[in-house]
Amino acid sequence: MGERFETTTVHIGHAPLRQAESKSTPIYQTSVFAFDSLEEVEKYYAGEGEYLYTRNGNPNQAELAFAVARLEQAEAGVSAASGMGAIMAGLLSILSPGDHVLASHEIYGGTYALLQKELSRFGIELECIVLDEGTHLASRVRPTTKLFFVETITNPLLTVVDLPSWIRQAKELGLFVMVDNTFATPYLVQPITFGADLVVHSGTKYIGGHSDVTCGVLVGSRPLIERATEIVVNYGASLSPFEAWLAARGLKTLAVRMERQCDNAREVARFLQSHPAVSRVYYPSQEATSFFARPKQGAMVSFALRDESEIYEFYRALDWIQFVPSLAGVETSVSHPVTTSHRAFSEEQRQATGITMGLVRISVGIEAIDDILSELGRALGK
Ligand SMILES: Cc1ncc(COP(=O)(O)O)c(C=O)c1O
């Protein structure tokens, strides 16, 4: 190290830290990695070294991707700057111009917009279909159909389709299958075990679990993830080290959070089902979730107010349950699909889907259940 003050101030503090054995993963808050020699750089390009530049890869990104891949029983994973970044990488790892995508009609609005508005410009065609008993993928595929896309638990009506059976149908037709498992998490379902090729998460939700990070994770077979990683790198959708660190830290408590949140949600659903101010409760049935790895039905509950005109008063009356247009934090929160995620719906679409003015979506948290019920009861009673 140079001896002058100006040089010392810049270089001090580096060397001792290299020796430190930290119990928790350090945050590699660096945009680039240093090499001891030109030979080391050659090794990196020969595939022997791991890190060069954070957009290409970083230990914090890798930790998160590895952890989610393990939990989902996938071969490999890649993290991205948002759930949408991960979905984009997944779609583009499979699709080329001229390809056709079959997707459930109940997919997240951002996924719909990505396919319908952006990827359509590159000649990729989206077709949304209702996944009910009368639908057979065989009668909907075209010679150009490449991918079937589905969510495990849909938003905001919390529909759960028979995932193993739809995946089986799609695989028999030679399609790739990509599942958005954001709402269920690998605690409840691991779609790879049913044959899905790719599983994607908005890590912003239960993976992180604390509403303090925006990130995405894509997991699946090694060849697809290798291609998806190139796409994340080339499109500049890499996750920042600090966000990756926060998500990996949040992930450690996924099992205990989900257990508590699912149990609380069951009580909330039961409470709402017998409440006179509520006309309908949307909560997955035990039968629909029979393929889940655990006897739980998720941690989200939606309901419709009997008198829609009371909706403004309901939100005003809530005290500590916050109105936020997102979900999956440890705090119970509510959202209002019609004025947020589904604003673009016409009145006709609202009536047809049930996503009406009186619909409330609850993301149930880890608080004491009696407090959650009394807060909801108070707001409904007013
Ligand atoms: C099911 C689902 N998938 C994907 C996304 C997109 O994730 P992000 O907001 O992290 O980009 C969301 C966001 O709400 C979502 O709910």
GROMACS .gro file of C-alpha atoms and ligand atoms in nm:
model
  398
    1MET     CA    1   0.000   0.000   0.000
    2GLY     CA    2   0.124   0.354  -0.076
    3GLU     CA    3   0.228   0.552   0.228
    4ARG     CA    4   0.068   0.887   0.158
    5PHE     CA    5  -0.247   0.994   0.342
    6GLU     CA    6  -0.456   1.015   0.022
    7THR     CA    7  -0.365   0.659  -0.073
    8THR     CA    8  -0.410   0.515   0.276
    9THR     CA    9  -0.761   0.662   0.317
   10VAL     CA   10  -0.874   0.486   0.001
   11HIS     CA   11  -0.719   0.146   0.073
   12ILE     CA   12  -0.747   0.110   0.450
   13GLY     CA   13  -0.982  -0.147   0.597
   14HIS     CA   14  -0.975  -0.401   0.319
   15ALA     CA   15  -0.714  -0.656   0.417
   16PRO     CA   16  -0.823  -0.746   0.775
   17LEU     CA   17  -1.185  -0.805   0.664
   18ARG     CA   18  -1.076  -1.072   0.418
   19GLN     CA   19  -0.984  -1.292   0.713
   20ALA     CA   20  -1.311  -1.248   0.908
   21GLU     CA   21  -1.529  -1.557   0.958
   22SER     CA   22  -1.879  -1.419   0.969
   23LYS     CA   23  -2.168  -1.638   1.094
   24SER     CA   24  -2.422  -1.472   0.870
   25THR     CA   25  -2.351  -1.421   0.501
   26PRO     CA   26  -2.168  -1.092   0.444
   27ILE     CA   27  -2.322  -0.849   0.196
   28TYR     CA   28  -2.095  -0.842  -0.107
   29GLN     CA   29  -2.187  -0.482  -0.182
   30THR     CA   30  -1.954  -0.456  -0.473
   31SER     CA   31  -2.010  -0.391  -0.841
   32VAL     CA   32  -1.699  -0.584  -0.942
   33PHE     CA   33  -1.450  -0.843  -0.812
   34ALA     CA   34  -1.071  -0.814  -0.796
   35PHE     CA   35  -0.831  -1.065  -0.953
   36ASP     CA   36  -0.485  -1.149  -0.825
   37SER     CA   37  -0.344  -1.210  -1.171
   38LEU     CA   38  -0.422  -1.235  -1.540
   39GLU     CA   39  -0.420  -1.613  -1.497
   40GLU     CA   40  -0.712  -1.579  -1.252
   41VAL     CA   41  -0.911  -1.387  -1.515
   42GLU     CA   42  -0.840  -1.662  -1.766
   43LYS     CA   43  -0.967  -1.916  -1.513
   44TYR     CA   44  -1.291  -1.718  -1.473
   45TYR     CA   45  -1.353  -1.726  -1.848
   46ALA     CA   46  -1.267  -2.095  -1.855
   47GLY     CA   47  -1.553  -2.147  -1.608
   48GLU     CA   48  -1.338  -2.207  -1.301
   49GLY     CA   49  -1.386  -1.877  -1.117
   50GLU     CA   50  -1.730  -1.765  -1.001
   51TYR     CA   51  -1.742  -1.387  -0.992
   52LEU     CA   52  -1.632  -1.105  -1.220
   53TYR     CA   53  -1.891  -0.828  -1.216
   54THR     CA   54  -2.211  -0.810  -1.009
   55ARG     CA   55  -2.444  -0.784  -1.308
   56ASN     CA   56  -2.301  -1.123  -1.416
   57GLY     CA   57  -2.308  -1.279  -1.071
   58ASN     CA   58  -2.258  -1.210  -0.701
   59PRO     CA   59  -2.245  -1.440  -0.394
   60ASN     CA   60  -2.560  -1.283  -0.244
   61GLN     CA   61  -2.760  -1.339  -0.564
   62ALA     CA   62  -2.628  -1.695  -0.577
   63GLU     CA   63  -2.717  -1.765  -0.214
   64LEU     CA   64  -3.079  -1.665  -0.269
   65ALA     CA   65  -3.113  -1.855  -0.597
   66PHE     CA   66  -2.952  -2.167  -0.449
   67ALA     CA   67  -3.178  -2.160  -0.144
   68VAL     CA   68  -3.502  -2.127  -0.342
   69ALA     CA   69  -3.388  -2.395  -0.588
   70ARG     CA   70  -3.324  -2.632  -0.297
   71LEU     CA   71  -3.663  -2.562  -0.141
   72GLU     CA   72  -3.838  -2.609  -0.476
   73GLN     CA   73  -3.639  -2.929  -0.545
   74ALA     CA   74  -3.503  -2.774  -0.865
   75GLU     CA   75  -3.160  -2.833  -1.019
   76ALA     CA   76  -3.066  -2.467  -1.038
   77GLY     CA   77  -3.191  -2.112  -0.989
   78VAL     CA   78  -3.127  -1.750  -1.078
   79SER     CA   79  -3.234  -1.437  -0.896
   80ALA     CA   80  -3.355  -1.118  -1.064
   81ALA     CA   81  -3.431  -0.757  -0.982
   82SER     CA   82  -3.804  -0.826  -0.948
   83GLY     CA   83  -4.058  -1.099  -0.993
   84MET     CA   84  -4.123  -0.957  -1.340
   85GLY     CA   85  -3.752  -0.976  -1.422
   86ALA     CA   86  -3.754  -1.344  -1.328
   87ILE     CA   87  -4.071  -1.408  -1.531
   88MET     CA   88  -3.919  -1.233  -1.833
   89ALA     CA   89  -3.603  -1.444  -1.806
   90GLY     CA   90  -3.808  -1.762  -1.775
   91LEU     CA   91  -4.029  -1.683  -2.072
   92LEU     CA   92  -3.739  -1.579  -2.295
   93SER     CA   93  -3.536  -1.886  -2.203
   94ILE     CA   94  -3.807  -2.090  -2.378
   95LEU     CA   95  -3.981  -1.867  -2.634
   96SER     CA   96  -3.878  -1.746  -2.979
   97PRO     CA   97  -4.058  -1.542  -3.245
   98GLY     CA   98  -4.359  -1.731  -3.378
   99ASP     CA   99  -4.423  -1.923  -3.056
  100HIS     CA  100  -4.764  -1.943  -2.895
  101VAL     CA  101  -4.827  -1.944  -2.518
  102LEU     CA  102  -5.129  -2.097  -2.348
  103ALA     CA  103  -5.191  -1.941  -2.009
  104SER     CA  104  -5.460  -1.953  -1.745
  105HIS     CA  105  -5.697  -1.655  -1.777
  106GLU     CA  106  -5.627  -1.582  -1.410
  107ILE     CA  107  -5.263  -1.472  -1.436
  108TYR     CA  108  -5.103  -1.173  -1.266
  109GLY     CA  109  -5.165  -0.849  -1.460
  110GLY     CA  110  -4.791  -0.780  -1.497
  111THR     CA  111  -4.734  -1.120  -1.659
  112TYR     CA  112  -5.026  -1.057  -1.893
  113ALA     CA  113  -4.886  -0.714  -1.985
  114LEU     CA  114  -4.536  -0.854  -2.045
  115LEU     CA  115  -4.669  -1.115  -2.287
  116GLN     CA  116  -4.947  -0.911  -2.444
  117LYS     CA  117  -4.774  -0.574  -2.478
  118GLU     CA  118  -4.401  -0.647  -2.493
  119LEU     CA  119  -4.331  -1.001  -2.612
  120SER     CA  120  -4.609  -0.977  -2.873
  121ARG     CA  121  -4.385  -0.720  -3.049
  122PHE     CA  122  -4.134  -1.002  -3.100
  123GLY     CA  123  -4.396  -1.231  -3.252
  124ILE     CA  124  -4.486  -1.426  -2.939
  125GLU     CA  125  -4.857  -1.489  -2.909
  126LEU     CA  126  -5.055  -1.523  -2.586
  127GLU     CA  127  -5.384  -1.705  -2.549
  128CYS     CA  128  -5.559  -1.707  -2.212
  129ILE     CA  129  -5.792  -1.995  -2.135
  130VAL     CA  130  -6.028  -2.085  -1.853
  131LEU     CA  131  -5.889  -2.389  -1.672
  132ASP     CA  132  -6.212  -2.567  -1.586
  133GLU     CA  133  -6.335  -2.922  -1.631
  134GLY     CA  134  -6.461  -2.852  -1.983
  135THR     CA  135  -6.119  -2.741  -2.106
  136HIS     CA  136  -5.866  -2.980  -2.257
  137LEU     CA  137  -5.525  -2.851  -2.353
  138ALA     CA  138  -5.517  -3.097  -2.644
  139SER     CA  139  -5.799  -2.908  -2.816
  140ARG     CA  140  -5.628  -2.571  -2.763
  141VAL     CA  141  -5.271  -2.642  -2.874
  142ARG     CA  142  -5.143  -2.528  -3.210
  143PRO     CA  143  -4.832  -2.647  -3.393
  144THR     CA  144  -4.662  -2.332  -3.260
  145THR     CA  145  -4.763  -2.378  -2.895
  146LYS     CA  146  -4.449  -2.396  -2.686
  147LEU     CA  147  -4.542  -2.310  -2.328
  148PHE     CA  148  -4.818  -2.355  -2.073
  149PHE     CA  149  -4.817  -2.092  -1.796
  150VAL     CA  150  -5.017  -2.121  -1.474
  151GLU     CA  151  -5.022  -1.989  -1.114
  152THR     CA  152  -5.063  -2.216  -0.812
  153ILE     CA  153  -5.301  -1.984  -0.623
  154THR     CA  154  -5.449  -1.699  -0.827
  155ASN     CA  155  -5.496  -1.335  -0.739
  156PRO     CA  156  -5.734  -1.205  -0.607
  157LEU     CA  157  -5.993  -1.486  -0.615
  158LEU     CA  158  -5.748  -1.747  -0.483
  159THR     CA  159  -5.843  -2.017  -0.731
  160VAL     CA  160  -5.641  -2.338  -0.706
  161VAL     CA  161  -5.652  -2.556  -1.016
  162ASP     CA  162  -5.556  -2.923  -1.022
  163LEU     CA  163  -5.191  -2.845  -1.093
  164PRO     CA  164  -5.062  -3.206  -1.126
  165SER     CA  165  -5.329  -3.284  -1.383
  166TRP     CA  166  -5.275  -2.967  -1.593
  167ILE     CA  167  -4.899  -3.019  -1.588
  168ARG     CA  168  -4.946  -3.381  -1.696
  169GLN     CA  169  -5.167  -3.274  -1.988
  170ALA     CA  170  -4.917  -3.010  -2.098
  171LYS     CA  171  -4.619  -3.246  -2.078
  172GLU     CA  172  -4.805  -3.515  -2.276
  173LEU     CA  173  -4.847  -3.253  -2.549
  174GLY     CA  174  -4.475  -3.179  -2.542
  175LEU     CA  175  -4.513  -2.827  -2.396
  176PHE     CA  176  -4.283  -2.655  -2.154
  177VAL     CA  177  -4.454  -2.570  -1.825
  178MET     CA  178  -4.383  -2.262  -1.616
  179VAL     CA  179  -4.557  -2.213  -1.279
  180ASP     CA  180  -4.578  -1.892  -1.080
  181ASN     CA  181  -4.565  -2.024  -0.723
  182THR     CA  182  -4.561  -1.683  -0.551
  183PHE     CA  183  -4.881  -1.723  -0.349
  184ALA     CA  184  -4.825  -2.084  -0.240
  185THR     CA  185  -4.446  -2.092  -0.186
  186PRO     CA  186  -4.247  -2.418  -0.177
  187TYR     CA  187  -4.368  -2.462   0.182
  188LEU     CA  188  -4.703  -2.568   0.035
  189VAL     CA  189  -4.627  -2.691  -0.319
  190GLN     CA  190  -4.322  -2.778  -0.523
  191PRO     CA  191  -4.447  -2.777  -0.884
  192ILE     CA  192  -4.116  -2.922  -1.012
  193THR     CA  193  -4.213  -3.249  -0.843
  194PHE     CA  194  -4.521  -3.261  -1.071
  195GLY     CA  195  -4.310  -3.206  -1.382
  196ALA     CA  196  -4.296  -2.825  -1.421
  197ASP     CA  197  -3.987  -2.707  -1.611
  198LEU     CA  198  -3.963  -2.366  -1.447
  199VAL     CA  199  -4.101  -2.220  -1.125
  200VAL     CA  200  -4.098  -1.848  -1.063
  201HIS     CA  201  -4.145  -1.628  -0.758
  202SER     CA  202  -4.205  -1.267  -0.691
  203GLY     CA  203  -3.955  -1.285  -0.403
  204THR     CA  204  -4.104  -0.950  -0.302
  205LYS     CA  205  -4.380  -1.156  -0.138
  206TYR     CA  206  -4.342  -1.460   0.092
  207ILE     CA  207  -3.980  -1.540   0.001
  208GLY     CA  208  -3.867  -1.207   0.149
  209GLY     CA  209  -4.167  -1.188   0.378
  210HIS     CA  210  -4.110  -0.844   0.528
  211SER     CA  211  -4.223  -0.601   0.254
  212ASP     CA  212  -3.876  -0.447   0.243
  213VAL     CA  213  -3.734  -0.592  -0.078
  214THR     CA  214  -3.825  -0.619  -0.446
  215CYS     CA  215  -3.681  -0.928  -0.611
  216GLY     CA  216  -3.754  -1.237  -0.817
  217VAL     CA  217  -3.627  -1.593  -0.835
  218LEU     CA  218  -3.656  -1.843  -1.117
  219VAL     CA  219  -3.571  -2.211  -1.067
  220GLY     CA  220  -3.575  -2.518  -1.289
  221SER     CA  221  -3.363  -2.750  -1.496
  222ARG     CA  222  -2.997  -2.654  -1.536
  223PRO     CA  223  -3.004  -2.589  -1.915
  224LEU     CA  224  -3.306  -2.358  -1.889
  225ILE     CA  225  -3.159  -2.173  -1.590
  226GLU     CA  226  -2.826  -2.131  -1.770
  227ARG     CA  227  -3.009  -1.966  -2.059
  228ALA     CA  228  -3.228  -1.760  -1.820
  229THR     CA  229  -2.915  -1.640  -1.640
  230GLU     CA  230  -2.773  -1.512  -1.970
  231ILE     CA  231  -3.100  -1.328  -2.026
  232VAL     CA  232  -3.093  -1.170  -1.677
  233VAL     CA  233  -2.735  -1.056  -1.745
  234ASN     CA  234  -2.791  -0.936  -2.102
  235TYR     CA  235  -3.114  -0.750  -2.025
  236GLY     CA  236  -2.966  -0.596  -1.711
  237ALA     CA  237  -3.222  -0.746  -1.470
  238SER     CA  238  -2.970  -0.856  -1.203
  239LEU     CA  239  -3.061  -0.829  -0.837
  240SER     CA  240  -2.864  -0.593  -0.612
  241PRO     CA  241  -2.652  -0.764  -0.344
  242PHE     CA  242  -2.832  -0.595  -0.055
  243GLU     CA  243  -3.177  -0.691  -0.187
  244ALA     CA  244  -3.054  -1.048  -0.236
  245TRP     CA  245  -2.917  -1.050   0.117
  246LEU     CA  246  -3.246  -0.923   0.262
  247ALA     CA  247  -3.448  -1.182   0.072
  248ALA     CA  248  -3.216  -1.468   0.174
  249ARG     CA  249  -3.237  -1.349   0.534
  250GLY     CA  250  -3.618  -1.335   0.518
  251LEU     CA  251  -3.631  -1.679   0.357
  252LYS     CA  252  -3.484  -1.843   0.667
  253THR     CA  253  -3.817  -1.798   0.848
  254LEU     CA  254  -4.041  -1.901   0.555
  255ALA     CA  255  -4.160  -2.221   0.724
  256VAL     CA  256  -4.254  -2.064   1.057
  257ARG     CA  257  -4.411  -1.760   0.890
  258MET     CA  258  -4.616  -1.970   0.650
  259GLU     CA  259  -4.730  -2.211   0.919
  260ARG     CA  260  -4.858  -1.927   1.135
  261GLN     CA  261  -4.998  -1.721   0.847
  262CYS     CA  262  -5.184  -2.019   0.698
  263ASP     CA  263  -5.330  -2.112   1.037
  264ASN     CA  264  -5.438  -1.754   1.098
  265ALA     CA  265  -5.589  -1.735   0.747
  266ARG     CA  266  -5.802  -2.042   0.815
  267GLU     CA  267  -5.947  -1.869   1.122
  268VAL     CA  268  -6.004  -1.548   0.927
  269ALA     CA  269  -6.189  -1.740   0.654
  270ARG     CA  270  -6.404  -1.918   0.913
  271PHE     CA  271  -6.483  -1.588   1.085
  272LEU     CA  272  -6.581  -1.413   0.760
  273GLN     CA  273  -6.792  -1.708   0.641
  274SER     CA  274  -7.032  -1.654   0.929
  275HIS     CA  275  -7.024  -1.273   0.930
  276PRO     CA  276  -7.354  -1.107   0.827
  277ALA     CA  277  -7.180  -0.818   0.646
  278VAL     CA  278  -7.000  -1.063   0.413
  279SER     CA  279  -7.173  -1.215   0.110
  280ARG     CA  280  -6.893  -1.439  -0.016
  281VAL     CA  281  -6.554  -1.565   0.101
  282TYR     CA  282  -6.282  -1.669  -0.141
  283TYR     CA  283  -6.048  -1.918   0.025
  284PRO     CA  284  -5.913  -2.240  -0.131
  285SER     CA  285  -6.101  -2.553  -0.022
  286GLN     CA  286  -5.931  -2.855   0.136
  287GLU     CA  287  -6.033  -3.058  -0.167
  288ALA     CA  288  -5.876  -2.814  -0.415
  289THR     CA  289  -5.552  -2.810  -0.217
  290SER     CA  290  -5.534  -3.186  -0.165
  291PHE     CA  291  -5.215  -3.205  -0.375
  292PHE     CA  292  -5.037  -2.955  -0.145
  293ALA     CA  293  -4.749  -3.096   0.057
  294ARG     CA  294  -4.923  -2.991   0.382
  295PRO     CA  295  -5.283  -2.972   0.499
  296LYS     CA  296  -5.293  -2.593   0.465
  297GLN     CA  297  -5.471  -2.366   0.219
  298GLY     CA  298  -5.248  -2.062   0.189
  299ALA     CA  299  -5.239  -1.737   0.381
  300MET     CA  300  -5.463  -1.518   0.164
  301VAL     CA  301  -5.837  -1.468   0.206
  302SER     CA  302  -6.064  -1.251  -0.011
  303PHE     CA  303  -6.425  -1.158   0.061
  304ALA     CA  304  -6.711  -0.957  -0.085
  305LEU     CA  305  -6.908  -0.712   0.124
  306ARG     CA  306  -7.282  -0.771   0.112
  307ASP     CA  307  -7.338  -0.395   0.075
  308GLU     CA  308  -7.078  -0.257  -0.169
  309SER     CA  309  -7.151   0.099  -0.065
  310GLU     CA  310  -6.994   0.021   0.275
  311ILE     CA  311  -6.652  -0.035   0.118
  312TYR     CA  312  -6.513   0.315   0.184
  313GLU     CA  313  -6.625   0.296   0.546
  314PHE     CA  314  -6.462  -0.046   0.588
  315TYR     CA  315  -6.119   0.081   0.482
  316ARG     CA  316  -6.159   0.398   0.690
  317ALA     CA  317  -6.249   0.197   0.998
  318LEU     CA  318  -5.936  -0.020   0.990
  319ASP     CA  319  -5.683   0.092   1.247
  320TRP     CA  320  -5.360  -0.111   1.254
  321ILE     CA  321  -5.433  -0.331   0.953
  322GLN     CA  322  -5.285  -0.126   0.670
  323PHE     CA  323  -5.423  -0.086   0.319
  324VAL     CA  324  -5.134  -0.176   0.089
  325PRO     CA  325  -5.152  -0.291  -0.273
  326SER     CA  326  -4.916  -0.583  -0.211
  327LEU     CA  327  -4.909  -0.890   0.013
  328ALA     CA  328  -4.723  -1.150   0.211
  329GLY     CA  329  -4.554  -0.944   0.480
  330VAL     CA  330  -4.558  -1.059   0.842
  331GLU     CA  331  -4.817  -0.788   0.911
  332THR     CA  332  -5.180  -0.847   0.816
  333SER     CA  333  -5.275  -0.607   0.537
  334VAL     CA  334  -5.565  -0.552   0.301
  335SER     CA  335  -5.584  -0.447  -0.061
  336HIS     CA  336  -5.865  -0.344  -0.291
  337PRO     CA  337  -5.823  -0.511  -0.633
  338VAL     CA  338  -6.073  -0.291  -0.822
  339THR     CA  339  -5.891   0.033  -0.741
  340THR     CA  340  -5.539  -0.115  -0.764
  341SER     CA  341  -5.435  -0.430  -0.954
  342HIS     CA  342  -5.758  -0.462  -1.156
  343ARG     CA  343  -5.833  -0.093  -1.223
  344ALA     CA  344  -5.830  -0.153  -1.596
  345PHE     CA  345  -6.131  -0.389  -1.571
  346SER     CA  346  -6.457  -0.264  -1.726
  347GLU     CA  347  -6.779  -0.288  -1.522
  348GLU     CA  348  -6.874  -0.587  -1.740
  349GLN     CA  349  -6.545  -0.766  -1.663
  350ARG     CA  350  -6.592  -0.689  -1.292
  351GLN     CA  351  -6.935  -0.849  -1.283
  352ALA     CA  352  -6.821  -1.147  -1.493
  353THR     CA  353  -6.520  -1.224  -1.274
  354GLY     CA  354  -6.652  -1.123  -0.931
  355ILE     CA  355  -6.374  -0.866  -0.893
  356THR     CA  356  -6.622  -0.601  -0.786
  357MET     CA  357  -6.613  -0.283  -0.579
  358GLY     CA  358  -6.702  -0.477  -0.264
  359LEU     CA  359  -6.411  -0.725  -0.295
  360VAL     CA  360  -6.141  -0.706  -0.028
  361ARG     CA  361  -5.821  -0.913  -0.034
  362ILE     CA  362  -5.657  -0.990   0.300
  363SER     CA  363  -5.294  -1.092   0.334
  364VAL     CA  364  -5.300  -1.258   0.673
  365GLY     CA  365  -4.999  -1.199   0.896
  366ILE     CA  366  -4.842  -1.355   1.201
  367GLU     CA  367  -5.015  -1.147   1.471
  368ALA     CA  368  -5.231  -1.298   1.747
  369ILE     CA  369  -5.542  -1.429   1.574
  370ASP     CA  370  -5.780  -1.275   1.830
  371ASP     CA  371  -5.642  -0.930   1.750
  372ILE     CA  372  -5.681  -0.985   1.375
  373LEU     CA  373  -6.041  -1.103   1.415
  374SER     CA  374  -6.140  -0.820   1.647
  375GLU     CA  375  -5.990  -0.558   1.414
  376LEU     CA  376  -6.174  -0.706   1.112
  377GLY     CA  377  -6.493  -0.747   1.315
  378ARG     CA  378  -6.477  -0.385   1.430
  379ALA     CA  379  -6.427  -0.254   1.074
  380LEU     CA  380  -6.705  -0.475   0.937
  381GLY     CA  381  -6.939  -0.377   1.216
  382LYS     CA  382  -6.906  -0.004   1.164
  383LIG     C1  383  -4.834  -1.374  -0.861
  383LIG     C2  384  -4.737  -1.266  -0.893
  383LIG     N1  385  -4.638  -1.290  -0.981
  383LIG     C3  386  -4.547  -1.195  -1.013
  383LIG     C4  387  -4.553  -1.068  -0.958
  383LIG     C5  388  -4.452  -0.965  -0.997
  383LIG     O1  389  -4.358  -0.952  -0.896
  383LIG     P1  390  -4.272  -0.818  -0.870
  383LIG     O2  391  -4.368  -0.713  -0.828
  383LIG     O3  392  -4.176  -0.859  -0.764
  383LIG     O4  393  -4.207  -0.784  -0.999
  383LIG     C6  394  -4.653  -1.039  -0.864
  383LIG     C7  395  -4.661  -0.906  -0.803
  383LIG     O5  396  -4.753  -0.874  -0.732
  383LIG     C8  397  -4.748  -1.140  -0.832
  383LIG     O6  398  -4.847  -1.118  -0.744
   0.00000   0.00000   0.00000
